[in-house]
Short mmCIF file of C-alpha atoms in Angstrom, two decimals:
data_model
loop_
_atom_site.label_atom_id
_atom_site.label_comp_id
_atom_site.label_asym_id
_atom_site.label_seq_id
_atom_site.Cartn_x
_atom_site.Cartn_y
_atom_site.Cartn_z
CA UNK A 1 62.89 -12.51 17.07
CA UNK A 2 62.81 -7.91 18.53
CA UNK A 3 64.94 -7.51 21.18
CA UNK A 4 65.67 -4.19 23.27
CA UNK A 5 68.67 -3.77 25.10
CA UNK A 6 69.19 -1.46 26.83
CA UNK A 7 71.53 0.39 29.30
CA UNK A 8 74.58 -0.40 27.07
CA UNK A 9 77.55 1.20 26.94
CA UNK A 10 78.70 -0.38 23.61
CA UNK A 11 81.83 -2.39 23.72
CA UNK A 12 78.34 -5.54 23.92
CA UNK A 13 77.60 -4.58 20.69
CA UNK A 14 79.30 -6.86 18.95
CA UNK A 15 78.93 -10.49 20.67
CA UNK A 16 75.70 -9.88 20.85
CA UNK A 17 75.20 -9.72 17.09
CA UNK A 18 77.17 -12.17 17.24
CA UNK A 19 75.63 -14.58 19.19
CA UNK A 20 72.14 -12.93 17.80
CA UNK A 21 72.37 -13.42 13.77
CA UNK A 22 69.16 -14.45 12.96
CA UNK A 23 67.35 -11.68 15.53
CA UNK A 24 66.00 -8.32 15.20
CA UNK A 25 68.20 -5.78 17.02
CA UNK A 26 68.15 -2.79 19.02
CA UNK A 27 70.39 -0.82 20.37
CA UNK A 28 70.18 1.98 23.64
CA UNK A 29 72.64 3.28 25.76
CA UNK A 30 70.40 4.51 27.41
CA UNK A 31 67.75 3.89 30.95
CA UNK A 32 64.61 2.04 29.97
CA UNK A 33 60.98 4.52 32.33
CA UNK A 34 58.25 6.22 32.15
CA UNK A 35 59.51 9.60 31.00
CA UNK A 36 61.73 7.54 28.05
CA UNK A 37 60.10 5.45 25.79
CA UNK A 38 61.19 4.77 22.69
CA UNK A 39 59.28 4.96 19.20
CA UNK A 40 60.14 1.03 18.55
CA UNK A 41 57.04 -0.24 19.91
CA UNK A 42 57.59 -3.91 18.62
CA UNK A 43 60.23 -5.71 20.45
CA UNK A 44 59.64 -9.57 21.90
CA UNK A 45 62.91 -9.16 24.40
CA UNK A 46 63.92 -6.43 26.20
CA UNK A 47 66.93 -6.60 28.09
CA UNK A 48 67.24 -3.94 30.86
CA UNK A 49 69.76 -3.50 33.26
CA UNK A 50 68.72 -2.22 37.29
CA UNK A 51 67.63 1.46 36.52
CA UNK A 52 65.83 1.10 34.14
CA UNK A 53 62.19 0.90 35.76
CA UNK A 54 60.14 -1.27 34.24
CA UNK A 55 56.91 -0.43 35.41
CA UNK A 56 52.86 -1.43 34.47
CA UNK A 57 52.54 1.65 32.63
CA UNK A 58 55.82 0.62 30.43
CA UNK A 59 55.30 -3.01 30.55
CA UNK A 60 51.92 -1.50 28.84
CA UNK A 61 53.08 0.25 25.58
CA UNK A 62 55.08 -3.10 24.07
CA UNK A 63 52.05 -5.35 23.25
CA UNK A 64 54.27 -8.51 22.24
CA UNK A 65 56.41 -8.34 24.46
CA UNK A 66 56.63 -12.22 25.86
CA UNK A 67 59.94 -11.76 27.66
CA UNK A 68 62.33 -10.10 29.81
CA UNK A 69 65.78 -9.71 30.25
CA UNK A 70 67.77 -8.22 33.27
CA UNK A 71 71.72 -8.02 34.16
CA UNK A 72 70.94 -7.64 37.41
CA UNK A 73 70.29 -10.15 40.44
CA UNK A 74 68.33 -7.35 41.43
CA UNK A 75 64.78 -7.17 39.54
CA UNK A 76 63.09 -4.72 41.35
CA UNK A 77 63.14 -2.39 38.99
CA UNK A 78 60.56 -4.28 37.30
CA UNK A 79 56.90 -4.91 38.53
CA UNK A 80 57.22 -8.91 38.41
CA UNK A 81 53.79 -9.05 39.58
CA UNK A 82 52.40 -7.55 36.34
CA UNK A 83 53.94 -9.98 33.78
CA UNK A 84 52.70 -13.07 35.24
CA UNK A 85 49.04 -11.87 35.26
CA UNK A 86 50.37 -10.76 31.51
CA UNK A 87 52.36 -14.24 30.75
CA UNK A 88 55.33 -12.07 30.08
CA UNK A 89 58.85 -14.28 31.91
CA UNK A 90 61.50 -12.13 33.90
CA UNK A 91 65.27 -14.25 33.55
CA UNK A 92 68.01 -12.15 36.46
CA UNK A 93 71.69 -13.22 36.61
CA UNK A 94 71.63 -14.29 40.28
CA UNK A 95 76.11 -15.82 40.05
CA UNK A 96 77.40 -13.07 38.33
CA UNK A 97 79.86 -11.73 40.84
CA UNK A 98 80.41 -13.53 44.27
CA UNK A 99 83.59 -12.51 45.07
CA UNK A 100 83.77 -8.97 43.43
CA UNK A 101 80.84 -7.63 45.68
CA UNK A 102 82.04 -9.20 48.73
CA UNK A 103 85.61 -8.06 47.32
CA UNK A 104 84.27 -3.89 47.59
CA UNK A 105 82.26 -4.58 50.66
CA UNK A 106 85.77 -5.24 51.94
CA UNK A 107 87.47 -2.55 50.47
CA UNK A 108 84.20 0.27 52.50
CA UNK A 109 84.91 -1.78 55.88
CA UNK A 110 88.99 -1.25 55.74
CA UNK A 111 88.11 2.51 54.47
CA UNK A 112 86.08 2.80 56.72
CA UNK A 113 87.96 1.58 60.01
CA UNK A 114 91.74 2.81 58.59
CA UNK A 115 90.59 5.82 57.51
CA UNK A 116 92.13 5.39 53.86
CA UNK A 117 89.77 8.04 52.63
CA UNK A 118 90.41 10.81 55.34
CA UNK A 119 93.43 10.01 54.95
CA UNK A 120 94.03 10.54 51.11
CA UNK A 121 92.06 13.07 50.66
CA UNK A 122 93.67 14.96 53.70
CA UNK A 123 96.39 15.06 51.93
CA UNK A 124 95.38 16.09 47.92
CA UNK A 125 92.85 19.10 49.42
CA UNK A 126 95.40 20.56 52.26
CA UNK A 127 98.88 18.72 52.10
CA UNK A 128 98.78 18.59 55.30
CA UNK A 129 100.20 14.22 56.57
CA UNK A 130 98.84 15.14 60.11
CA UNK A 131 98.03 11.98 62.38
CA UNK A 132 95.13 14.51 63.88
CA UNK A 133 91.86 11.40 64.06
CA UNK A 134 93.14 9.64 61.03
CA UNK A 135 94.12 6.31 64.18
CA UNK A 136 92.19 3.42 62.94
CA UNK A 137 91.32 -0.04 64.73
CA UNK A 138 92.56 -2.98 63.22
CA UNK A 139 89.67 -5.81 62.52
CA UNK A 140 91.85 -8.47 63.66
CA UNK A 141 90.02 -10.80 66.33
CA UNK A 142 86.47 -8.89 66.32
CA UNK A 143 83.38 -9.86 65.27
CA UNK A 144 81.61 -9.69 61.79
CA UNK A 145 78.55 -9.46 61.27
CA UNK A 146 76.95 -10.83 57.46
CA UNK A 147 73.36 -10.39 57.32
CA UNK A 148 72.11 -12.62 54.76
CA UNK A 149 74.17 -15.44 53.34
CA UNK A 150 73.49 -16.19 50.37
CA UNK A 151 76.38 -16.19 47.62
CA UNK A 152 77.90 -13.51 47.84
CA UNK A 153 77.70 -13.55 52.59
CA UNK A 154 79.02 -16.80 52.57
CA UNK A 155 82.28 -15.04 49.88
CA UNK A 156 82.22 -12.01 52.00
CA UNK A 157 82.81 -14.39 54.66
CA UNK A 158 85.80 -16.28 53.90
CA UNK A 159 87.01 -13.06 52.66
CA UNK A 160 86.82 -11.89 57.14
CA UNK A 161 88.84 -15.57 57.71
CA UNK A 162 91.53 -14.71 56.40
CA UNK A 163 91.94 -11.50 57.43
CA UNK A 164 91.46 -13.42 61.19
CA UNK A 165 87.62 -12.72 62.45
CA UNK A 166 85.17 -14.59 64.15
CA UNK A 167 81.69 -14.86 62.16
CA UNK A 168 78.36 -14.35 62.88
CA UNK A 169 75.32 -14.47 61.21
CA UNK A 170 71.98 -13.92 59.98
CA UNK A 171 70.08 -15.70 57.19
CA UNK A 172 66.37 -16.84 57.22
CA UNK A 173 67.01 -20.40 55.65
CA UNK A 174 70.71 -20.71 57.62
CA UNK A 175 72.39 -23.32 55.60
CA UNK A 176 74.83 -25.66 58.55
CA UNK A 177 76.99 -27.75 56.18
CA UNK A 178 78.61 -24.10 54.89
CA UNK A 179 78.78 -23.02 58.63
CA UNK A 180 80.90 -25.75 59.69
CA UNK A 181 82.88 -26.46 56.13
CA UNK A 182 83.62 -21.95 56.31
CA UNK A 183 83.49 -21.25 60.32
CA UNK A 184 80.52 -18.75 61.10
CA UNK A 185 77.35 -19.75 63.92
CA UNK A 186 74.36 -18.18 63.23
CA UNK A 187 72.80 -16.21 65.14
CA UNK A 188 69.14 -14.17 65.46
CA UNK A 189 69.04 -10.25 64.40
CA UNK A 190 68.88 -8.78 67.95
CA UNK A 191 72.31 -10.84 68.59
CA UNK A 192 74.22 -9.67 65.54
CA UNK A 193 73.46 -6.88 65.95
CA UNK A 194 74.22 -6.42 70.08
CA UNK A 195 77.75 -8.79 69.02
CA UNK A 196 78.92 -7.18 65.89
CA UNK A 197 81.87 -5.22 65.00
CA UNK A 198 81.66 -4.92 61.58
CA UNK A 199 78.71 -6.05 59.91
CA UNK A 200 77.42 -5.96 56.09
CA UNK A 201 74.27 -6.65 54.40
CA UNK A 202 74.08 -9.00 51.60
CA UNK A 203 70.33 -9.79 52.08
CA UNK A 204 68.39 -10.09 48.34
CA UNK A 205 65.52 -6.45 48.89
CA UNK A 206 61.60 -7.73 49.53
CA UNK A 207 58.58 -7.40 51.35
CA UNK A 208 60.54 -9.02 54.28
CA UNK A 209 63.96 -6.92 54.47
CA UNK A 210 62.14 -3.56 53.79
CA UNK A 211 63.91 -1.99 56.01
CA UNK A 212 64.54 -5.18 57.71
CA UNK A 213 67.03 -2.92 60.64
CA UNK A 214 65.40 -0.40 61.76
CA UNK A 215 64.06 2.63 64.74
CA UNK A 216 63.34 -0.04 66.52
CA UNK A 217 66.30 -2.62 66.36
CA UNK A 218 68.85 -0.70 65.13
CA UNK A 219 69.11 0.78 69.08
CA UNK A 220 70.43 -2.04 69.51
CA UNK A 221 73.96 -1.90 67.76
CA UNK A 222 77.48 -2.00 69.57
CA UNK A 223 78.37 1.07 70.49
CA UNK A 224 80.71 2.14 67.15
CA UNK A 225 80.36 -0.72 64.98
CA UNK A 226 81.03 -0.53 61.42
CA UNK A 227 77.86 -1.11 59.55
CA UNK A 228 78.47 -1.84 55.31
CA UNK A 229 75.66 -2.26 53.18
CA UNK A 230 75.97 -3.99 49.44
CA UNK A 231 72.55 -5.22 48.69
CA UNK A 232 70.16 -2.20 48.57
CA UNK A 233 69.15 0.76 49.92
CA UNK A 234 66.20 0.72 51.24
CA UNK A 235 67.26 -2.43 53.65
CA UNK A 236 68.41 -0.04 56.30
CA UNK A 237 65.99 2.64 57.00
CA UNK A 238 67.34 6.62 56.17
CA UNK A 239 66.43 7.78 58.90
CA UNK A 240 67.19 5.60 61.57
CA UNK A 241 71.11 4.71 60.42
CA UNK A 242 70.76 8.94 60.75
CA UNK A 243 70.11 8.92 64.67
CA UNK A 244 72.20 6.29 65.04
CA UNK A 245 75.36 7.69 63.14
CA UNK A 246 74.98 10.99 65.05
CA UNK A 247 74.44 9.81 68.53
CA UNK A 248 77.63 7.69 68.23
CA UNK A 249 76.47 3.44 68.53
CA UNK A 250 77.16 3.13 64.97
CA UNK A 251 81.16 4.95 64.29
CA UNK A 252 80.26 4.60 60.55
CA UNK A 253 78.35 3.84 57.62
CA UNK A 254 79.59 2.16 53.82
CA UNK A 255 77.01 2.22 50.83
CA UNK A 256 77.22 1.27 47.96
CA UNK A 257 73.42 1.81 47.67
CA UNK A 258 70.20 4.71 48.67
CA UNK A 259 66.79 4.43 49.47
CA UNK A 260 65.19 5.43 46.38
CA UNK A 261 68.00 5.56 44.40
CA UNK A 262 66.65 6.35 40.86
CA UNK A 263 65.05 9.63 42.24
CA UNK A 264 68.74 11.20 44.17
CA UNK A 265 70.23 10.42 40.97
CA UNK A 266 67.59 11.90 38.90
CA UNK A 267 66.75 14.88 41.73
CA UNK A 268 66.47 17.48 39.37
CA UNK A 269 64.64 15.89 36.69
CA UNK A 270 62.02 14.11 39.14
CA UNK A 271 61.15 16.88 40.84
CA UNK A 272 60.73 18.62 38.19
CA UNK A 273 58.67 16.22 36.02
CA UNK A 274 56.80 13.69 38.56
CA UNK A 275 53.97 14.17 41.12
CA UNK A 276 55.75 14.31 44.53
CA UNK A 277 55.54 11.52 46.87
CA UNK A 278 56.31 12.71 50.40
CA UNK A 279 57.69 9.77 51.45
CA UNK A 280 60.35 9.70 48.18
CA UNK A 281 61.17 13.40 48.87
CA UNK A 282 62.08 12.99 52.32
CA UNK A 283 63.84 9.71 51.57
CA UNK A 284 65.99 12.58 49.40
CA UNK A 285 67.03 14.99 52.23
CA UNK A 286 67.52 12.28 54.26
CA UNK A 287 69.87 10.71 51.52
CA UNK A 288 72.01 14.44 50.59
CA UNK A 289 72.33 14.89 54.68
CA UNK A 290 73.97 10.87 54.83
CA UNK A 291 76.58 12.35 51.86
CA UNK A 292 77.54 15.11 54.31
CA UNK A 293 78.20 13.15 57.28
CA UNK A 294 82.05 12.81 57.19
CA UNK A 295 81.73 8.71 58.09
CA UNK A 296 80.30 7.69 56.00
CA UNK A 297 81.13 7.32 53.01
CA UNK A 298 78.93 6.61 49.35
CA UNK A 299 79.63 5.26 46.22
CA UNK A 300 77.80 5.19 43.36
CA UNK A 301 76.39 1.38 43.65
CA UNK A 302 79.63 0.96 41.95
CA UNK A 303 80.47 -2.97 43.99
CA UNK A 304 78.96 -5.41 40.54
CA UNK A 305 81.75 -3.31 37.95
CA UNK A 306 84.79 -4.44 37.03
CA UNK A 307 86.10 -5.79 33.74
CA UNK A 308 84.96 -9.71 34.69
CA UNK A 309 81.64 -9.49 36.71
CA UNK A 310 80.52 -8.00 33.14
CA UNK A 311 82.11 -10.25 30.91
CA UNK A 312 79.57 -12.78 33.26
CA UNK A 313 77.15 -10.09 33.29
CA UNK A 314 76.31 -10.03 29.19
CA UNK A 315 77.41 -14.45 29.27
CA UNK A 316 74.93 -15.45 31.13
CA UNK A 317 72.31 -12.65 30.27
CA UNK A 318 72.98 -14.03 26.72
CA UNK A 319 71.75 -17.11 27.88
CA UNK A 320 69.15 -16.78 28.93
CA UNK A 321 68.11 -14.96 25.68
CA UNK A 322 68.73 -17.94 23.87
CA UNK A 323 66.68 -20.19 26.32
CA UNK A 324 63.92 -18.65 26.37
CA UNK A 325 64.71 -18.05 22.40
CA UNK A 326 64.87 -22.49 21.79
CA UNK A 327 62.03 -23.49 24.74
CA UNK A 328 64.68 -23.84 27.37
CA UNK A 329 65.98 -23.05 30.42
CA UNK A 330 66.58 -19.77 31.46
CA UNK A 331 67.70 -18.22 35.25
CA UNK A 332 63.46 -17.34 35.59
CA UNK A 333 62.29 -14.86 38.60
CA UNK A 334 59.69 -17.04 40.56
#
């Protein structure tokens, strides 16, 4: 088979060649998107990461395409509905980073509640050891609300237990056995917003979770609470978030993801080479407001990025492609 690998860093190439000695492999460090499609278009398999945009238009340029393997848990960068219409199978990596992402989320939580970033920045930039404005908050004994109690959410609950926090959770599919084993209770989203001192989002992004936290319910948040998001940016309505931060409903927000993240990363290219969409441009402006707010921490979609996690991602991706080639099993997007 002809397999096109995109968004590679280079260290993966040798491992991929060793695992697919009979296949014709194409390696690229570039992302695959409407304005960046390679000359070679006869791939049977395409393998990408989250920055590629596999829209209907992009997919239509690969007439032999039968299988897509994304090296990620999320797959909203792929037009899955179009793939189903065309009989193109899509595989993903569901379990690469339970602890990896949960640990990162708690890094954001500690940065927010103890003002670590501000403290370090003050010394590096100004050489000042003043404690003014640096008073933080203990998290021991506080209530930790987890939105989305999948594998990463459960791992974050275990970490929170280690800090002595009380844990509540919201999930569309409650797992009573895990709740009993770890020690947390399920509540409605409204009750979670009202009672949590710290909240962490680990929900899957789909139609039902789009703007799950929005202008209608963000006012319910316990005044002075902190919110962290390492899932997907569009789970939180950015405009409502800014209002909540400015009003002091939220004391701080830490995120590894932004709404319309791809456009923000390449906004000059987006503004000059594509037709402007009002809602996307509006969100880009809101994202810039977030970046300037002193009680907001934004990281560059880095929660997954550890040596161990990347090795697990590559390993599962190789298994997925081999499973498809052999007619065996792979982790298919349903």
